[in-house]
PDB file of C-alpha atoms in Angstrom:
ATOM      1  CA  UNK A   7       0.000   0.000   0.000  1.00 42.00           C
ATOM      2  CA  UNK A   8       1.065   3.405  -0.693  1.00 41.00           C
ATOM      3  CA  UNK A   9       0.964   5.912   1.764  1.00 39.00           C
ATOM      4  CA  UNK A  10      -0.315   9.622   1.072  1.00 41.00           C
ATOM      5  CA  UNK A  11       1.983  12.192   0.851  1.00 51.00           C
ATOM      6  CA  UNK A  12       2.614  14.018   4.050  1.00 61.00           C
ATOM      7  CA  UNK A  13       0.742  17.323   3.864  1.00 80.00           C
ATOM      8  CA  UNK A  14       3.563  20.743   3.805  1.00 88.00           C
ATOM      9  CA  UNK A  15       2.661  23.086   5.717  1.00 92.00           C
ATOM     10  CA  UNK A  16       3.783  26.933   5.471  1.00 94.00           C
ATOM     11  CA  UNK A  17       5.982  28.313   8.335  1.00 96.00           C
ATOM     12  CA  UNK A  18       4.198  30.138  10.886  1.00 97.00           C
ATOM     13  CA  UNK A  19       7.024  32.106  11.715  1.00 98.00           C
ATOM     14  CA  UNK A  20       9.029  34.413   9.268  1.00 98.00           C
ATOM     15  CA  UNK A  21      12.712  33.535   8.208  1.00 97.00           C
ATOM     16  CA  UNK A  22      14.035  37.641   8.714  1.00 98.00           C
ATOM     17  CA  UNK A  23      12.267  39.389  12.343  1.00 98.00           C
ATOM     18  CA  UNK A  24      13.080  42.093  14.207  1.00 98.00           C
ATOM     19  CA  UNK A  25      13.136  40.650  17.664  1.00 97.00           C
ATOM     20  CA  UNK A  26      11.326  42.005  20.438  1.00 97.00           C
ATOM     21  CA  UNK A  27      12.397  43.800  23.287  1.00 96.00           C
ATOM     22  CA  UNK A  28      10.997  42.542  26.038  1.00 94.00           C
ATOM     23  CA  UNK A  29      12.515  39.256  27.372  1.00 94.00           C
ATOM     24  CA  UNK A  30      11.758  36.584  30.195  1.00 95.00           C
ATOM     25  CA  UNK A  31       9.922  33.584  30.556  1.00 95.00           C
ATOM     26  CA  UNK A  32       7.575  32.315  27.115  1.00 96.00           C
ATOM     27  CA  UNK A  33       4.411  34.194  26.976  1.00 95.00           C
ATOM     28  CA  UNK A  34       1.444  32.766  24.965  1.00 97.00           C
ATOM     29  CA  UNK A  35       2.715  33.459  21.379  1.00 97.00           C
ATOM     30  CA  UNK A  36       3.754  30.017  21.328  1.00 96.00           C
ATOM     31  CA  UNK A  37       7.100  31.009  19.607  1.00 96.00           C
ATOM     32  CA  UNK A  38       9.303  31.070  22.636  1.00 96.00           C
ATOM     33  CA  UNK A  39       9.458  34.857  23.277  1.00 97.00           C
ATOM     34  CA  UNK A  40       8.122  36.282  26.291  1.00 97.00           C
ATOM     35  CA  UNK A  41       5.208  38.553  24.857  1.00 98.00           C
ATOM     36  CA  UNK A  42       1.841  38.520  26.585  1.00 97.00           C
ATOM     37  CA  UNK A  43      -1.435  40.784  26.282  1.00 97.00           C
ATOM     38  CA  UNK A  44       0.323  43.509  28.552  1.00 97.00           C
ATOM     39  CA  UNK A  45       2.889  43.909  26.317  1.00 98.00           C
ATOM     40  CA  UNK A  46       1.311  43.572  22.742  1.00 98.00           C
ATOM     41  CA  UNK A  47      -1.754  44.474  21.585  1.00 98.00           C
ATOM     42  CA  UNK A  48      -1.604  41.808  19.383  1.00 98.00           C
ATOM     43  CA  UNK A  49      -3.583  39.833  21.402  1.00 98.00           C
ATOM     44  CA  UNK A  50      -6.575  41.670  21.713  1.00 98.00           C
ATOM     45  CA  UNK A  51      -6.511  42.232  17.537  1.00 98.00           C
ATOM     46  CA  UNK A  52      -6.307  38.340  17.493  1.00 98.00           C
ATOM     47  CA  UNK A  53      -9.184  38.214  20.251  1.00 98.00           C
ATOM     48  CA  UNK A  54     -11.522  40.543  18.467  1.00 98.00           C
ATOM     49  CA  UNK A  55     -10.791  38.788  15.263  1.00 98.00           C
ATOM     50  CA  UNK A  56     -12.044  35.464  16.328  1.00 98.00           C
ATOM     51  CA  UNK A  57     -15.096  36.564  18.703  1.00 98.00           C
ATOM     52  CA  UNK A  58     -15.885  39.672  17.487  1.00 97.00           C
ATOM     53  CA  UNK A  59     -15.529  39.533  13.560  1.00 97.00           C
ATOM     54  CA  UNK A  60     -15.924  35.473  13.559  1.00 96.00           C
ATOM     55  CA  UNK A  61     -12.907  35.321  11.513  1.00 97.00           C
ATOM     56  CA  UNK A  62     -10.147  33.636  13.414  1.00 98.00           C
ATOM     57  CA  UNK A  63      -6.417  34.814  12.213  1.00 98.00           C
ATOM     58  CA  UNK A  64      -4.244  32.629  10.771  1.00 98.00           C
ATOM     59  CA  UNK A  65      -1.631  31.367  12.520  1.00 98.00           C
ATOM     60  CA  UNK A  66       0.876  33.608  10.110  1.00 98.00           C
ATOM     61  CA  UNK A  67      -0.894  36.522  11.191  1.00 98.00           C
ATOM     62  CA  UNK A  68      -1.654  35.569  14.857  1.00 98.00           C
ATOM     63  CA  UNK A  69       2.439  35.753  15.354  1.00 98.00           C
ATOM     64  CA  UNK A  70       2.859  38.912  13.262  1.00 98.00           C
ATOM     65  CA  UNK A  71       0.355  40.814  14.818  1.00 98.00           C
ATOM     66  CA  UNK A  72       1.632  40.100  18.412  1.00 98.00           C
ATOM     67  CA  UNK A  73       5.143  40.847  17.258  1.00 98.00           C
ATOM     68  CA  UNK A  74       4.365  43.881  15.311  1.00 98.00           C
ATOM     69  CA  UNK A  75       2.260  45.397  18.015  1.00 98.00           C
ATOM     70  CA  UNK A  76       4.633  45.075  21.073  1.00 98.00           C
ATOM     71  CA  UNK A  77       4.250  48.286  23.219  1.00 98.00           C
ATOM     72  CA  UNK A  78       6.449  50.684  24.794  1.00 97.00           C
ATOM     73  CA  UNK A  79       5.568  50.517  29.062  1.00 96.00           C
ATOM     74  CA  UNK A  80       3.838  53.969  28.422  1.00 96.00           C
ATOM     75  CA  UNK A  81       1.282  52.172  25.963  1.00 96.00           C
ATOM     76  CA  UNK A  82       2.952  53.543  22.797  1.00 97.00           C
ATOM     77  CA  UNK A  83       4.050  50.949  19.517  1.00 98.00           C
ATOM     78  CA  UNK A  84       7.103  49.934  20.033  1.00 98.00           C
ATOM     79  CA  UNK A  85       7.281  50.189  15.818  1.00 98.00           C
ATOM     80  CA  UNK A  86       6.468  53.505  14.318  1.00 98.00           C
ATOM     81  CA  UNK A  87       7.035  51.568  10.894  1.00 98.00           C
ATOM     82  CA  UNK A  88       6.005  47.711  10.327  1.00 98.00           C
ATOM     83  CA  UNK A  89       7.289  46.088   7.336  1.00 98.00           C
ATOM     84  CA  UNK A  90       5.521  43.181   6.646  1.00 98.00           C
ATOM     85  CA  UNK A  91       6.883  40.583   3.407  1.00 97.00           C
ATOM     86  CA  UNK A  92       5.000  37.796   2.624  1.00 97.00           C
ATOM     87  CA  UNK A  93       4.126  36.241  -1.361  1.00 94.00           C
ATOM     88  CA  UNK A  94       0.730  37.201  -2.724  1.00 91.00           C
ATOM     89  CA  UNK A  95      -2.973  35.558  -1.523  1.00 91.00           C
ATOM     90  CA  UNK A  96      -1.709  34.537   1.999  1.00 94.00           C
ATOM     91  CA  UNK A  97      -3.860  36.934   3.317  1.00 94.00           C
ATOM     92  CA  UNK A  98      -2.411  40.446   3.883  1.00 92.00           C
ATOM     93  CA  UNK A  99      -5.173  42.576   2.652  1.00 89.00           C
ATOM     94  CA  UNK A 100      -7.524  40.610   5.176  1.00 94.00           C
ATOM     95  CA  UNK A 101      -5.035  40.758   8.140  1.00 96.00           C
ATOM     96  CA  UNK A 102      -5.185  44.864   7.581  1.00 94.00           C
ATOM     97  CA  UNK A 103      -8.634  44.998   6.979  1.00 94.00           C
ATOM     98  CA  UNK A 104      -9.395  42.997  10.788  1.00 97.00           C
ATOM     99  CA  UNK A 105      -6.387  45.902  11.716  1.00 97.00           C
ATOM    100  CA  UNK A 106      -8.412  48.478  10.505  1.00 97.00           C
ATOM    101  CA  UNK A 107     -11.815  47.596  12.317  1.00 98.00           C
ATOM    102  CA  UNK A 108      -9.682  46.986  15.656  1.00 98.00           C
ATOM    103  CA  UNK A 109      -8.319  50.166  15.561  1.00 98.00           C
ATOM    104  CA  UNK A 110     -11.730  51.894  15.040  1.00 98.00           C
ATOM    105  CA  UNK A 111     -13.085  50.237  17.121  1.00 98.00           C
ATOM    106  CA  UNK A 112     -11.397  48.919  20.057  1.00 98.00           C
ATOM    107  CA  UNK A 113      -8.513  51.991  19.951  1.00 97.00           C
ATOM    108  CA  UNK A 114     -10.773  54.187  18.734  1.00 97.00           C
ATOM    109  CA  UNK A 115      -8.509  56.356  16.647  1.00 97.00           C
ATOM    110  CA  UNK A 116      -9.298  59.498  15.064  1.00 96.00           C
ATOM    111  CA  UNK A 117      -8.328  58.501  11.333  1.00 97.00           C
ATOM    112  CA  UNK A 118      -6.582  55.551   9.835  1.00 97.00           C
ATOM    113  CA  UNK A 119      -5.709  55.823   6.108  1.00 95.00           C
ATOM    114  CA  UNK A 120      -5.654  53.242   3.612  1.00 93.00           C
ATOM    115  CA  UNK A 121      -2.728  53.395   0.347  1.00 91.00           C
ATOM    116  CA  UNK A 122      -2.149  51.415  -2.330  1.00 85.00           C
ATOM    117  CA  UNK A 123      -0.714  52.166  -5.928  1.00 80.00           C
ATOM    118  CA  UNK A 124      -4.095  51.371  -7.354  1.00 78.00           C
ATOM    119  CA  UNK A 125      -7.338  53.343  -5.736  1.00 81.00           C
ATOM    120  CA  UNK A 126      -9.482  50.140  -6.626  1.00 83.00           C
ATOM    121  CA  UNK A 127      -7.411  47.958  -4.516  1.00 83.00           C
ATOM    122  CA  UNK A 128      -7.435  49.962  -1.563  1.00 87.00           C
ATOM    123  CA  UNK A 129     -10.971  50.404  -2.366  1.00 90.00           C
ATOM    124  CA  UNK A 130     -12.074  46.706  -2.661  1.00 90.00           C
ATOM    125  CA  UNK A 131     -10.562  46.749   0.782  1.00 91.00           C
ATOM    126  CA  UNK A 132     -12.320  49.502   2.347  1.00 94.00           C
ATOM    127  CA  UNK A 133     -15.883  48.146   0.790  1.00 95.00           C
ATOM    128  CA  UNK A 134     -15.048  45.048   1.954  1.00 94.00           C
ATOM    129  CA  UNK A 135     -14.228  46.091   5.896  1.00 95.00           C
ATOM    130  CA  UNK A 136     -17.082  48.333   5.610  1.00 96.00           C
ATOM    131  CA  UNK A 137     -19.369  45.506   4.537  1.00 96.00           C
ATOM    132  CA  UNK A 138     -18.212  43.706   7.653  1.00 96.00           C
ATOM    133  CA  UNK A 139     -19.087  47.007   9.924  1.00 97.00           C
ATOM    134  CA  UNK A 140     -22.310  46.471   8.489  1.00 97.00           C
ATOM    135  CA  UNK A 141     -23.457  42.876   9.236  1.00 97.00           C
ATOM    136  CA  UNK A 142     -22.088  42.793  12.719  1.00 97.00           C
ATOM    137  CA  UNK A 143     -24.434  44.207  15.519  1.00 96.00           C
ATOM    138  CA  UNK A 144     -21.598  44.673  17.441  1.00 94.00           C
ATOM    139  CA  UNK A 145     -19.693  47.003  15.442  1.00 97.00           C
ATOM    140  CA  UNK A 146     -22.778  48.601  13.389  1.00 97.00           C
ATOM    141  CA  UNK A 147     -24.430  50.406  15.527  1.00 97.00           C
ATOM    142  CA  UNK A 148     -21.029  52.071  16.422  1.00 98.00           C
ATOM    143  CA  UNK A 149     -21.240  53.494  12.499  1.00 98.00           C
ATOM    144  CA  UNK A 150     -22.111  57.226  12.458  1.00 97.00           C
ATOM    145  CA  UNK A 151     -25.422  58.249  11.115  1.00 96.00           C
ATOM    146  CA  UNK A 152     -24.695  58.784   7.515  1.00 95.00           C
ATOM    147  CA  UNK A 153     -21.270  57.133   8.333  1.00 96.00           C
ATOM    148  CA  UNK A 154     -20.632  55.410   5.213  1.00 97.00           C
ATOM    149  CA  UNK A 155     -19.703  57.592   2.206  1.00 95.00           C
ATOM    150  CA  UNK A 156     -18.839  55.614  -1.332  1.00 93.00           C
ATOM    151  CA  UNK A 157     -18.302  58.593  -3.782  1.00 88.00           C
ATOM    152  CA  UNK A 158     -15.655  57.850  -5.797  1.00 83.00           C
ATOM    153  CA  UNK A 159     -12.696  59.325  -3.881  1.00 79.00           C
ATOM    154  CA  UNK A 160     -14.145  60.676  -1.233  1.00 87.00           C
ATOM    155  CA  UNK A 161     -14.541  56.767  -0.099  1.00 92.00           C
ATOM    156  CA  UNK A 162     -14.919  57.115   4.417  1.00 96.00           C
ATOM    157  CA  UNK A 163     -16.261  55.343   7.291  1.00 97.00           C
ATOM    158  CA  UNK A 164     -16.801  57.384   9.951  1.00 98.00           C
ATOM    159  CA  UNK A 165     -17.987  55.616  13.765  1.00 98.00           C
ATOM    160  CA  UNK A 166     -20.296  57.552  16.138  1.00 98.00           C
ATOM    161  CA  UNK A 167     -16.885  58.465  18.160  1.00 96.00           C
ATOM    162  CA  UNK A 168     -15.776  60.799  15.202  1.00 96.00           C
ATOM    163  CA  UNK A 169     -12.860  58.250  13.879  1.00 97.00           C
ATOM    164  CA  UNK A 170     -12.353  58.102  10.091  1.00 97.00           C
ATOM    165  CA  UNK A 171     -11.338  55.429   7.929  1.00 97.00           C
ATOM    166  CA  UNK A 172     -10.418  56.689   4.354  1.00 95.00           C
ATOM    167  CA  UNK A 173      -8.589  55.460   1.663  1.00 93.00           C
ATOM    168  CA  UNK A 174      -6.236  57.522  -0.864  1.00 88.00           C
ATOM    169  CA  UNK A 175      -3.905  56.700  -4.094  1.00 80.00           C
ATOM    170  CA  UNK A 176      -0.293  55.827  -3.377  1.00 74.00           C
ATOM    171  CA  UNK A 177       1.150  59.461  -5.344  1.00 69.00           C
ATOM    172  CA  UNK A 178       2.382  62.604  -4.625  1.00 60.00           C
ATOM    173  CA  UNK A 179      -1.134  63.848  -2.888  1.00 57.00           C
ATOM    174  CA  UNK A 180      -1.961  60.830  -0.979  1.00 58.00           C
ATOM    175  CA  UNK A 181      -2.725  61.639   2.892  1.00 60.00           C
ATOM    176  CA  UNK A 182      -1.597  65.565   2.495  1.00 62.00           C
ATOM    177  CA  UNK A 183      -3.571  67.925   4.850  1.00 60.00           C
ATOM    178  CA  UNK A 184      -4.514  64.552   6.495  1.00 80.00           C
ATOM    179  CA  UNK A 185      -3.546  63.854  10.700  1.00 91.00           C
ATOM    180  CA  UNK A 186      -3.492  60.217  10.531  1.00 95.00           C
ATOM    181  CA  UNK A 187      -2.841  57.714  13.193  1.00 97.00           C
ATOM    182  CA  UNK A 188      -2.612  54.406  11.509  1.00 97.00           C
ATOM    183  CA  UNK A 189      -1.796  54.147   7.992  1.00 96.00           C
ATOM    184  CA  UNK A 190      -1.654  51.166   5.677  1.00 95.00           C
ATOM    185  CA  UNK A 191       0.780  51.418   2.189  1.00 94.00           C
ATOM    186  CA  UNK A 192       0.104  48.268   0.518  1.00 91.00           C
ATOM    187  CA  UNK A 193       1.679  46.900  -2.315  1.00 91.00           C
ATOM    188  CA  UNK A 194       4.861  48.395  -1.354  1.00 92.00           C
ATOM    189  CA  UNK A 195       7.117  46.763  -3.854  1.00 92.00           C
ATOM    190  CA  UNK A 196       5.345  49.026  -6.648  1.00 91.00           C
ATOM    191  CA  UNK A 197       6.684  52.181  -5.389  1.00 92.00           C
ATOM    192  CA  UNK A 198       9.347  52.981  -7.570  1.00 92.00           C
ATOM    193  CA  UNK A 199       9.936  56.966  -6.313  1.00 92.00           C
ATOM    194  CA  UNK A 200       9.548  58.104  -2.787  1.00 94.00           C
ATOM    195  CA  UNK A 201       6.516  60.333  -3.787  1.00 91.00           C
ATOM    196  CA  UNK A 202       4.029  58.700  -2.198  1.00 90.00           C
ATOM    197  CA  UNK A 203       5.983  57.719   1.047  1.00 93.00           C
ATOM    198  CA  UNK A 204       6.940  61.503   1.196  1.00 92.00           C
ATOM    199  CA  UNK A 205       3.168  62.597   0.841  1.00 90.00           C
ATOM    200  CA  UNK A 206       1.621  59.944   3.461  1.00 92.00           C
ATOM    201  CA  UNK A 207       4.530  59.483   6.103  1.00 94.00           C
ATOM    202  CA  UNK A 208       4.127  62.925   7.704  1.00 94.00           C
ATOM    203  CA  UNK A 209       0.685  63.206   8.099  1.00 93.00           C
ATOM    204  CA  UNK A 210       1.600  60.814  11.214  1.00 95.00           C
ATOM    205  CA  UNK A 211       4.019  62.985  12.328  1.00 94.00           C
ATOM    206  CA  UNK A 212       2.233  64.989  15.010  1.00 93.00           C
ATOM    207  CA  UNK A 213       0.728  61.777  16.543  1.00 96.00           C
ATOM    208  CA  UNK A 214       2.902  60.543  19.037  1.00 95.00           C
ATOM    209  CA  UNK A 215       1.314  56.447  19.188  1.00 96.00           C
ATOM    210  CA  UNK A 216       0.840  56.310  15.543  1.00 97.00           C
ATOM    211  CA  UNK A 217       1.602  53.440  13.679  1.00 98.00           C
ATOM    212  CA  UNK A 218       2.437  52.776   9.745  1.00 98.00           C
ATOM    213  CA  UNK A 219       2.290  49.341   8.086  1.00 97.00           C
ATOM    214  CA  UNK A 220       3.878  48.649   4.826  1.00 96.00           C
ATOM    215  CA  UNK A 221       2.966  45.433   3.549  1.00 93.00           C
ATOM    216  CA  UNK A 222       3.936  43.788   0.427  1.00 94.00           C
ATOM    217  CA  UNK A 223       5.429  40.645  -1.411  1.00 91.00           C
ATOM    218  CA  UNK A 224       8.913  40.715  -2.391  1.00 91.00           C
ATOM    219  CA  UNK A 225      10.175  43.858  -4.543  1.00 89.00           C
ATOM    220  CA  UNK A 226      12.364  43.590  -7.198  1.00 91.00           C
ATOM    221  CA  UNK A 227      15.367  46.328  -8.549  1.00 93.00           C
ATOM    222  CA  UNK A 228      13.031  49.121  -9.158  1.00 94.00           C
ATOM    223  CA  UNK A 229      11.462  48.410  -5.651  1.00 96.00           C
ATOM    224  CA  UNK A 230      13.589  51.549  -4.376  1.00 96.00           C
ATOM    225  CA  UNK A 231      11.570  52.515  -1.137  1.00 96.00           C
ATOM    226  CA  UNK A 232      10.491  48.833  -0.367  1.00 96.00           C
ATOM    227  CA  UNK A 233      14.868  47.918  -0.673  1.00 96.00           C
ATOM    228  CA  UNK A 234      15.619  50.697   1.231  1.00 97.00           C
ATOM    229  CA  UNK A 235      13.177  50.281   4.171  1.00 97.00           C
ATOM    230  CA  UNK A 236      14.247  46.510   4.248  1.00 97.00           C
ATOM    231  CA  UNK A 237      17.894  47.071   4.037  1.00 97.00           C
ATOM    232  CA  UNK A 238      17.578  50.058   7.454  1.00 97.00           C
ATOM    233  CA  UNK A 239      15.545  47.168   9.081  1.00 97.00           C
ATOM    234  CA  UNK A 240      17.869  44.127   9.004  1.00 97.00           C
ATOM    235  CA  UNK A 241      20.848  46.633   9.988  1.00 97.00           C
ATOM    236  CA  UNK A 242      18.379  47.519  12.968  1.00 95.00           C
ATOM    237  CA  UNK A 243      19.459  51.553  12.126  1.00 92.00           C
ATOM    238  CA  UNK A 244      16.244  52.769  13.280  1.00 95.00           C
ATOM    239  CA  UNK A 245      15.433  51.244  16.304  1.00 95.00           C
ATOM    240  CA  UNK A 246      11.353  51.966  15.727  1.00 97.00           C
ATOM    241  CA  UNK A 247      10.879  50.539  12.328  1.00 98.00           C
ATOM    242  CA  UNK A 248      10.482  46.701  12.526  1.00 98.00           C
ATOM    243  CA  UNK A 249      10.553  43.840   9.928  1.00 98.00           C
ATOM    244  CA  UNK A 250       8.572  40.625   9.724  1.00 98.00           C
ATOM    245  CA  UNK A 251       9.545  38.866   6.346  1.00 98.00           C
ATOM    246  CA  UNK A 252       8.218  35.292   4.979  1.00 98.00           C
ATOM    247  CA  UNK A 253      10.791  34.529   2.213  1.00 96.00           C
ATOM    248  CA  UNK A 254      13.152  32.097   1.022  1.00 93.00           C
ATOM    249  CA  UNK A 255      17.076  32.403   1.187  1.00 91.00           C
ATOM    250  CA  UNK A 256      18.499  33.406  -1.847  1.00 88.00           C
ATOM    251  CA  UNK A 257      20.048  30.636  -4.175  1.00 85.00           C
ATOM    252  CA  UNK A 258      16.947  28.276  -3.412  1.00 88.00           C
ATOM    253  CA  UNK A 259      15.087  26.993  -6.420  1.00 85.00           C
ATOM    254  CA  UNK A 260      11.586  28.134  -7.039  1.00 81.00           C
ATOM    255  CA  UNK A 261      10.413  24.532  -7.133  1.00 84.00           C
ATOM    256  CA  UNK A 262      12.241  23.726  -3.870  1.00 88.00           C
ATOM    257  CA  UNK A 263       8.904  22.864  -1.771  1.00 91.00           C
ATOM    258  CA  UNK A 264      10.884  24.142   1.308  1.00 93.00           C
ATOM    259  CA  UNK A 265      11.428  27.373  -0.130  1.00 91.00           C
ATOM    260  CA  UNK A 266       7.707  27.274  -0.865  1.00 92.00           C
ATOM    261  CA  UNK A 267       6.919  26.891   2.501  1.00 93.00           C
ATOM    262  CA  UNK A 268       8.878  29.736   3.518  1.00 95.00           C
ATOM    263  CA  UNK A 269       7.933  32.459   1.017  1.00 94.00           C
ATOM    264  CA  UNK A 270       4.186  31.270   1.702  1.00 95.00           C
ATOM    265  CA  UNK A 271       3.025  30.891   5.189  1.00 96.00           C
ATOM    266  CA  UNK A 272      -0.965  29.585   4.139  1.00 96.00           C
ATOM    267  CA  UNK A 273       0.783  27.044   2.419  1.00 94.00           C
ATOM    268  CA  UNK A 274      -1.748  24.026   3.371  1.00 91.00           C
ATOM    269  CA  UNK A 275      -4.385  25.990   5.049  1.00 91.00           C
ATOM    270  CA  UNK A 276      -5.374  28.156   2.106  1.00 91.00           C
ATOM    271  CA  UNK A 277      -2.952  27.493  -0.465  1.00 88.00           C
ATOM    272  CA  UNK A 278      -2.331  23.987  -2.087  1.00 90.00           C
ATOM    273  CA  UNK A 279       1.029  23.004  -3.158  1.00 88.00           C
ATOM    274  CA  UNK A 280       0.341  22.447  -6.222  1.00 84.00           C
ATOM    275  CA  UNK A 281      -1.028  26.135  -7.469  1.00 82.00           C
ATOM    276  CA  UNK A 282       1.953  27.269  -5.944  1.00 86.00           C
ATOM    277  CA  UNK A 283       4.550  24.546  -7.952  1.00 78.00           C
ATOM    278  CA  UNK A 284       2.638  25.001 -11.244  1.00 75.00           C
ATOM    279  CA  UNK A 285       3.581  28.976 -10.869  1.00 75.00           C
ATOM    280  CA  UNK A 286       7.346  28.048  -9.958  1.00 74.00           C
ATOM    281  CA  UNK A 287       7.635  26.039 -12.539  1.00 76.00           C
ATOM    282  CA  UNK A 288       6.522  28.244 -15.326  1.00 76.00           C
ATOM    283  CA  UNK A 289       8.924  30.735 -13.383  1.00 69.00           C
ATOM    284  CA  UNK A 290      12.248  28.853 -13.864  1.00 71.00           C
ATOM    285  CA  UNK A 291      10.860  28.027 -17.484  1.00 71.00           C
ATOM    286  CA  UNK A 292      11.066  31.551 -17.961  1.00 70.00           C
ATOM    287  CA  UNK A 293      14.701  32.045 -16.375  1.00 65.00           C
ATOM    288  CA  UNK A 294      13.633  33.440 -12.559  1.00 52.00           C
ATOM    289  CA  UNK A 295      14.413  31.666  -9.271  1.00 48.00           C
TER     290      UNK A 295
END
């Protein structure tokens, strides 16, 4: 008789981290380190996530959230800037949507903004967190009267609190005259000129617990903001901006199913193997890696 295949799994935890600060015995992560719900408010994103939203993280984003949201003793993020890497459809764009409810809801901040290089991305994301909002009693009678606002552009959410959730273009005039404190730039890789960072950064500025997420799948040579963001993380030159990459070390094949697992941490939850080897091996067909 012959046996099945063991099922591969994607790794839960990425290959390149910033490591946290705060040390002792293992907290509840379940990675060793000693980061528990006074420490991170990763926890309570993962919390409202499952009971709240009834849409339990991954176990992916269960670790990056707790790792990415470890707080200064004053209650401040320890990261000013996340950088998040991780290969397309693992779910990013749903971890930040759950992020962006949390933080309207449960922080209660005054405005997060949404990026990406194209408007109907960021967009889909905002109808799709707003949808959300609206089916759960829990979070929709918290929506302002008049609260939801879908003209093209103009695209915000706004809770009976006064917070705003709005979404802009990735350019030159994305979050300008804006105070934001959270801000999403997805799709990071496609920045190829530090416009758009230069237009959205600021606006956090003034805020002194805001908190910016770039999340993205691996860059290539035109990738200029993305490269230079990674390369001042993994030198650890600026001790507030943190990394969190799923990847594979260079010189692996693209067919190599460790390197798979790696790059792809839904691998075997909601990704099967073998979407992800037909795609590698069309890649080395066509000379990548």
């Amino acid at each position: 008789m012959t046996l099945a295949p063991a099922k591969v799994l994607g790794r839960t935890y990425p290959r390149l981290a910033t490591a946290p600060l705060v040390t002792g015995p293992a907290g509840p992560c379940g990675c060793g380190c000693a980061l528990t719900q006074a420490t991170t408010y990763g926890f309570d994103v993962a919390d409202f996530a499952e009971h709240i939203l009834h849409r339990p993280l991954l176990a992916w984003q269960r670790h990056l959230i707790i790792h990415a949201g470890e707080l200064y003793p004053d209650g401040r993020p320890r990261f000013r800037q996340v950088l998040a890497l991780v290969s397309r459809q693992n779910g990013k764009t749903e971890l930040l949507r759950i992020l962006a409810l949390f933080w309207m809801w449960v922080d209660r901040v005054s405005m997060v903004l949404g990026t990406s290089t194209n408007l109907d991305t960021a967009r889909e994301s905002w109808e799709k967190a707003v949808e959300l909002a609206e089916a759960i009693p829990a979070l929709s009678k918290g929506i302002a009267p008049n609260g939801i606002r879908r003209a093209n552009g103009e695209q915000t959410l706004t809770t009976v609190w006064n917070g705003r959730y709005k979404i802009a273009a990735s350019n030159r005039a994305g979050g300008r005259g804006k105070t934001v404190e959270r801000l999403i730039m997805d799709e990071l890789r496609e920045h190829k000129s530090w416009d758009a960072y230069n237009a959205a950064v600021p606006a956090t500025n003034a805020v002194a617990s805001a908190q910016i997420w770039f999340i993205s799948n691996q860059g290539d040579d035109k990738s200029v903001v993305l490269n230079e963001l990674r390369a001042q993380a993994l030198k650890g030159l600026d001790p507030r901006l943190g990394i969190f990459e799923w990847s594979s070390p260079e010189g692996m094949a693209a067919t190599d199913i460790e390197a798979l697992a790696m790059a792809n941490p839904s691998l075997g939850v909601t990704i099967e193997l073998d979407a992800l080897m037909g795609d590698a091996i069309r890649a080395e067909a066509a000379g990548g890696e």
